[in-house]
GROMACS .gro file of C-alpha atoms in nm:
model
  252
    1MET     CA    1  -1.472  -1.160   4.386
    2PHE     CA    2  -1.615  -1.278   4.066
    3ARG     CA    3  -1.885  -1.458   3.881
    4LEU     CA    4  -1.863  -1.787   3.734
    5ALA     CA    5  -2.074  -1.817   3.443
    6PRO     CA    6  -2.203  -2.105   3.245
    7THR     CA    7  -1.912  -2.031   2.926
    8MET     CA    8  -1.621  -1.958   3.159
    9VAL     CA    9  -1.746  -2.319   3.338
   10MET     CA   10  -1.684  -2.516   3.034
   11ALA     CA   11  -1.358  -2.333   2.988
   12ILE     CA   12  -1.217  -2.442   3.245
   13LEU     CA   13  -1.304  -2.799   3.189
   14LEU     CA   14  -1.153  -2.752   2.878
   15ALA     CA   15  -0.870  -2.649   2.969
   16LEU     CA   16  -0.533  -2.817   3.194
   17LEU     CA   17  -0.166  -2.856   3.133
   18ALA     CA   18   0.226  -2.773   3.271
   19ALA     CA   19   0.582  -2.945   3.348
   20PRO     CA   20   0.950  -2.929   3.662
   21ALA     CA   21   1.332  -3.018   3.666
   22ALA     CA   22   1.617  -3.261   3.637
   23ALA     CA   23   1.905  -3.363   3.876
   24ASP     CA   24   1.907  -3.677   4.017
   25ARG     CA   25   1.652  -3.756   3.751
   26ASP     CA   26   1.416  -4.094   3.777
   27LEU     CA   27   1.376  -4.206   3.430
   28ARG     CA   28   1.154  -4.527   3.499
   29PRO     CA   29   0.807  -4.488   3.374
   30ILE     CA   30   0.572  -4.266   3.598
   31PRO     CA   31   0.389  -4.474   3.770
   32PRO     CA   32   0.006  -4.499   3.743
   33TYR     CA   33  -0.160  -4.265   3.951
   34THR     CA   34  -0.502  -4.079   4.030
   35ALA     CA   35  -0.462  -3.705   4.090
   36SER     CA   36  -0.810  -3.519   4.234
   37TYR     CA   37  -0.858  -3.134   4.163
   38GLU     CA   38  -1.084  -2.857   4.289
   39ALA     CA   39  -1.155  -2.504   4.195
   40SER     CA   40  -1.421  -2.291   4.391
   41ALA     CA   41  -1.581  -2.008   4.314
   42MET     CA   42  -1.945  -1.791   4.395
   43GLY     CA   43  -2.073  -2.155   4.561
   44ASN     CA   44  -1.971  -2.360   4.270
   45THR     CA   45  -1.704  -2.624   4.301
   46LEU     CA   46  -1.540  -2.764   3.995
   47LYS     CA   47  -1.374  -3.100   4.037
   48ALA     CA   48  -1.180  -3.295   3.793
   49ARG     CA   49  -0.998  -3.629   3.797
   50ILE     CA   50  -0.699  -3.753   3.590
   51THR     CA   51  -0.595  -4.100   3.600
   52LEU     CA   52  -0.262  -4.269   3.449
   53ASN     CA   53  -0.233  -4.626   3.378
   54HIS     CA   54   0.034  -4.819   3.183
   55GLU     CA   55  -0.125  -5.132   2.956
   56ASP     CA   56   0.155  -5.342   2.825
   57VAL     CA   57   0.318  -5.097   2.575
   58GLN     CA   58   0.029  -4.864   2.568
   59THR     CA   59  -0.016  -4.574   2.818
   60ARG     CA   60  -0.368  -4.460   2.888
   61MET     CA   61  -0.464  -4.116   3.001
   62ALA     CA   62  -0.805  -4.023   3.099
   63MET     CA   63  -0.980  -3.704   3.263
   64ASP     CA   64  -1.313  -3.627   3.404
   65ALA     CA   65  -1.460  -3.332   3.496
   66HIS     CA   66  -1.810  -3.153   3.681
   67VAL     CA   67  -1.947  -2.837   3.853
   68SER     CA   68  -2.176  -2.871   4.137
   69GLY     CA   69  -2.333  -2.630   4.331
   70PHE     CA   70  -2.637  -2.335   4.200
   71LEU     CA   71  -2.527  -2.363   3.788
   72ARG     CA   72  -2.646  -2.719   3.809
   73VAL     CA   73  -2.995  -2.575   3.820
   74LEU     CA   74  -2.919  -2.474   3.472
   75GLY     CA   75  -2.855  -2.823   3.381
   76ARG     CA   76  -2.539  -3.065   3.332
   77PHE     CA   77  -2.188  -2.916   3.309
   78GLU     CA   78  -1.934  -3.227   3.218
   79LEU     CA   79  -1.658  -3.310   3.050
   80SER     CA   80  -1.447  -3.642   2.989
   81ARG     CA   81  -1.125  -3.726   2.801
   82GLU     CA   82  -0.938  -4.024   2.707
   83ALA     CA   83  -0.617  -4.082   2.516
   84LEU     CA   84  -0.448  -4.398   2.431
   85MET     CA   85  -0.074  -4.340   2.359
   86THR     CA   86   0.232  -4.550   2.249
   87ASN     CA   87   0.616  -4.487   2.278
   88PRO     CA   88   0.789  -4.638   2.004
   89ASN     CA   89   1.138  -4.532   1.944
   90GLY     CA   90   1.130  -4.291   2.233
   91GLU     CA   91   0.844  -4.055   2.066
   92LEU     CA   92   0.509  -4.068   2.219
   93GLN     CA   93   0.238  -4.163   1.966
   94LEU     CA   94  -0.146  -4.142   2.005
   95VAL     CA   95  -0.308  -4.431   1.903
   96HIS     CA   96  -0.667  -4.327   1.988
   97SER     CA   97  -0.838  -4.024   2.166
   98ARG     CA   98  -1.166  -3.945   2.274
   99SER     CA   99  -1.366  -3.648   2.443
  100LYS     CA  100  -1.728  -3.601   2.526
  101GLN     CA  101  -1.869  -3.276   2.648
  102ILE     CA  102  -2.191  -3.196   2.829
  103THR     CA  103  -2.359  -2.829   2.892
  104PRO     CA  104  -2.720  -2.765   2.888
  105ARG     CA  105  -2.735  -2.649   2.532
  106ARG     CA  106  -2.515  -2.886   2.374
  107GLU     CA  107  -2.393  -3.239   2.388
  108ARG     CA  108  -2.057  -3.342   2.193
  109LYS     CA  109  -1.898  -3.644   2.150
  110VAL     CA  110  -1.567  -3.674   1.984
  111GLU     CA  111  -1.392  -3.999   1.889
  112THR     CA  112  -1.048  -4.025   1.673
  113ARG     CA  113  -0.809  -4.283   1.601
  114PHE     CA  114  -0.492  -4.242   1.440
  115ASP     CA  115  -0.299  -4.401   1.118
  116TRP     CA  116   0.047  -4.328   1.142
  117ASP     CA  117   0.098  -4.506   0.817
  118ASP     CA  118  -0.059  -4.245   0.624
  119ASN     CA  119  -0.006  -3.954   0.897
  120ARG     CA  120  -0.398  -3.920   0.897
  121ALA     CA  121  -0.646  -3.869   1.204
  122ILE     CA  122  -0.996  -4.047   1.126
  123GLY     CA  123  -1.267  -4.030   1.376
  124THR     CA  124  -1.618  -3.833   1.424
  125ILE     CA  125  -1.758  -3.551   1.603
  126ASN     CA  126  -2.148  -3.699   1.716
  127GLY     CA  127  -2.120  -3.920   1.443
  128ASP     CA  128  -2.046  -3.705   1.129
  129ARG     CA  129  -1.706  -3.817   1.001
  130PHE     CA  130  -1.409  -3.651   0.928
  131ASP     CA  131  -1.063  -3.752   0.794
  132LEU     CA  132  -0.732  -3.480   0.848
  133GLU     CA  133  -0.384  -3.507   0.733
  134VAL     CA  134  -0.182  -3.466   1.041
  135PRO     CA  135   0.184  -3.406   1.107
  136PRO     CA  136   0.401  -3.687   1.269
  137GLN     CA  137   0.362  -3.643   1.679
  138THR     CA  138   0.040  -3.484   1.692
  139LEU     CA  139  -0.140  -3.477   2.026
  140ASP     CA  140  -0.452  -3.410   2.219
  141PHE     CA  141  -0.480  -3.235   2.546
  142LEU     CA  142  -0.358  -3.524   2.744
  143GLY     CA  143  -0.092  -3.656   2.525
  144SER     CA  144   0.033  -3.301   2.528
  145LEU     CA  145   0.032  -3.295   2.913
  146TYR     CA  146   0.189  -3.690   2.938
  147LEU     CA  147   0.460  -3.520   2.742
  148MET     CA  148   0.514  -3.265   2.934
  149MET     CA  149   0.582  -3.440   3.216
  150GLN     CA  150   0.788  -3.717   3.028
  151GLN     CA  151   1.037  -3.434   2.951
  152LEU     CA  152   1.046  -3.272   3.298
  153GLU     CA  153   1.118  -3.640   3.396
  154SER     CA  154   1.376  -3.640   3.153
  155GLY     CA  155   1.549  -3.313   3.214
  156ALA     CA  156   1.508  -3.264   2.842
  157LEU     CA  157   1.292  -2.909   3.016
  158SER     CA  158   1.483  -2.803   3.284
  159GLN     CA  159   1.565  -2.444   3.272
  160GLU     CA  160   1.381  -2.119   3.230
  161GLY     CA  161   1.296  -2.053   2.880
  162ASP     CA  162   1.306  -2.420   2.787
  163ARG     CA  163   1.050  -2.440   2.501
  164LYS     CA  164   0.843  -2.715   2.354
  165THR     CA  165   0.625  -2.691   2.022
  166ILE     CA  166   0.345  -2.915   2.029
  167GLN     CA  167   0.094  -2.948   1.732
  168SER     CA  168  -0.247  -3.067   1.924
  169LEU     CA  169  -0.581  -3.200   1.709
  170GLU     CA  170  -0.881  -3.032   1.897
  171ARG     CA  171  -1.183  -3.202   1.756
  172ASP     CA  172  -1.114  -3.170   1.351
  173ARG     CA  173  -0.890  -2.890   1.345
  174LEU     CA  174  -0.487  -2.867   1.442
  175ARG     CA  175  -0.380  -2.584   1.649
  176GLU     CA  176   0.010  -2.514   1.782
  177TYR     CA  177   0.078  -2.465   2.115
  178ARG     CA  178   0.435  -2.339   2.250
  179PHE     CA  179   0.540  -2.518   2.617
  180GLU     CA  180   0.754  -2.296   2.766
  181VAL     CA  181   0.919  -2.355   3.136
  182ALA     CA  182   0.844  -1.976   3.323
  183GLY     CA  183   1.050  -2.092   3.666
  184ARG     CA  184   0.991  -2.223   4.013
  185GLU     CA  185   0.813  -2.197   4.295
  186THR     CA  186   0.763  -2.379   4.620
  187MET     CA  187   0.406  -2.504   4.632
  188ASP     CA  188   0.152  -2.672   4.895
  189SER     CA  189   0.037  -3.021   4.825
  190PRO     CA  190  -0.151  -3.282   4.980
  191ILE     CA  191   0.195  -3.420   5.085
  192GLY     CA  192   0.279  -3.064   5.224
  193ARG     CA  193   0.546  -2.803   5.066
  194VAL     CA  194   0.687  -2.930   4.713
  195GLU     CA  195   0.886  -2.760   4.482
  196THR     CA  196   0.763  -2.708   4.157
  197VAL     CA  197   0.840  -2.618   3.819
  198ARG     CA  198   0.569  -2.341   3.619
  199ILE     CA  199   0.510  -2.438   3.281
  200ASP     CA  200   0.299  -2.190   3.058
  201ARG     CA  201   0.088  -2.282   2.710
  202ARG     CA  202   0.045  -2.024   2.462
  203THR     CA  203  -0.123  -2.026   2.092
  204ASP     CA  204  -0.088  -1.739   1.886
  205ASP     CA  205  -0.441  -1.780   1.750
  206SER     CA  206  -0.650  -1.731   2.101
  207ASP     CA  207  -0.590  -1.507   2.405
  208VAL     CA  208  -0.652  -1.817   2.643
  209ALA     CA  209  -0.342  -1.921   2.851
  210LEU     CA  210  -0.267  -2.182   3.064
  211SER     CA  211  -0.029  -2.245   3.321
  212ALA     CA  212   0.087  -2.548   3.517
  213TRP     CA  213   0.291  -2.635   3.820
  214PHE     CA  214   0.440  -2.958   3.850
  215ALA     CA  215   0.605  -3.121   4.155
  216ARG     CA  216   0.950  -3.323   4.110
  217GLU     CA  217   0.876  -3.534   4.430
  218LEU     CA  218   0.558  -3.641   4.282
  219ARG     CA  219   0.733  -3.732   3.971
  220HIS     CA  220   0.605  -3.418   3.858
  221VAL     CA  221   0.268  -3.487   3.847
  222PRO     CA  222   0.094  -3.153   3.835
  223VAL     CA  223  -0.017  -2.948   4.141
  224ARG     CA  224  -0.148  -2.674   4.009
  225PHE     CA  225  -0.345  -2.524   3.692
  226ASP     CA  226  -0.432  -2.163   3.590
  227TYR     CA  227  -0.690  -2.096   3.349
  228GLU     CA  228  -0.674  -1.733   3.178
  229ALA     CA  229  -0.957  -1.584   2.985
  230ASP     CA  230  -1.114  -1.265   2.934
  231GLY     CA  231  -0.872  -1.069   3.208
  232ARG     CA  232  -0.976  -1.384   3.476
  233VAL     CA  233  -0.775  -1.654   3.651
  234PHE     CA  234  -0.940  -1.957   3.787
  235GLU     CA  235  -0.685  -2.190   3.967
  236LEU     CA  236  -0.739  -2.569   3.976
  237ASN     CA  237  -0.556  -2.731   4.282
  238LEU     CA  238  -0.482  -3.066   4.343
  239THR     CA  239  -0.648  -3.198   4.662
  240GLN     CA  240  -0.544  -3.591   4.642
  241LEU     CA  241  -0.329  -3.808   4.496
  242GLU     CA  242  -0.337  -4.186   4.474
  243TRP     CA  243  -0.012  -4.431   4.337
  244HIS     CA  244  -0.232  -4.726   4.222
  245ASP     CA  245   0.071  -5.008   4.254
  246PRO     CA  246   0.079  -4.996   4.541
  247ILE     CA  247  -0.228  -4.828   4.641
  248ILE     CA  248  -0.103  -4.523   4.834
  249ASP     CA  249  -0.323  -4.272   4.977
  250LEU     CA  250  -0.045  -3.953   5.045
  251ASN     CA  251  -0.344  -3.801   5.255
  252ASP     CA  252  -0.329  -4.059   5.519
   0.00000   0.00000   0.00000
């Protein structure tokens, strides 16, 4: 039993990521979907939702999360993210990224556009402008998540020990993450037992770790995220999945 402190709540909100296997691969684009997740601790519930949509040549991915329970007495704990991406020449590329974080003590809004002719990220944090040089193929949190799904779908990540290094833009700073296939597990999902591939995310400049399990039967939609910090592991599980076109509720 553990106590879910306000700082840890936002740590969970700021987390999430993962990947699965090859054989009989379906190389069509990952269909549009909405996935809902929940984590519970000490009378509080964290609910998160991730949505994927394709808009002509662009892909939009969004996430929102909030906490309900006794911590709401302290104020709002909310997080939203959105990433607009393209796939020129087979390489995933960010066009625009935005995020908003609300806690009882702070509200922070970040908006960034990417100029790939000059390899720059130009944005604002609560209205204050920044302009940063970034390496090609720099992504954000949601872009990294979508890339892992693509890599699993294509089979580029398939065997234990396979690894992908990604430069990720977090607000106005860059951080390098290693994503590594850690193994395979059979797990529960809204449609029953599914085969998954676990991917661990690590970085040298933080003790925070993130693991995710992607289900091959669900086009590598993640069915679980584990966020580890200060010796505690918080588990976020898939509770509902809807395919948008056509709309299919897998819980019915």
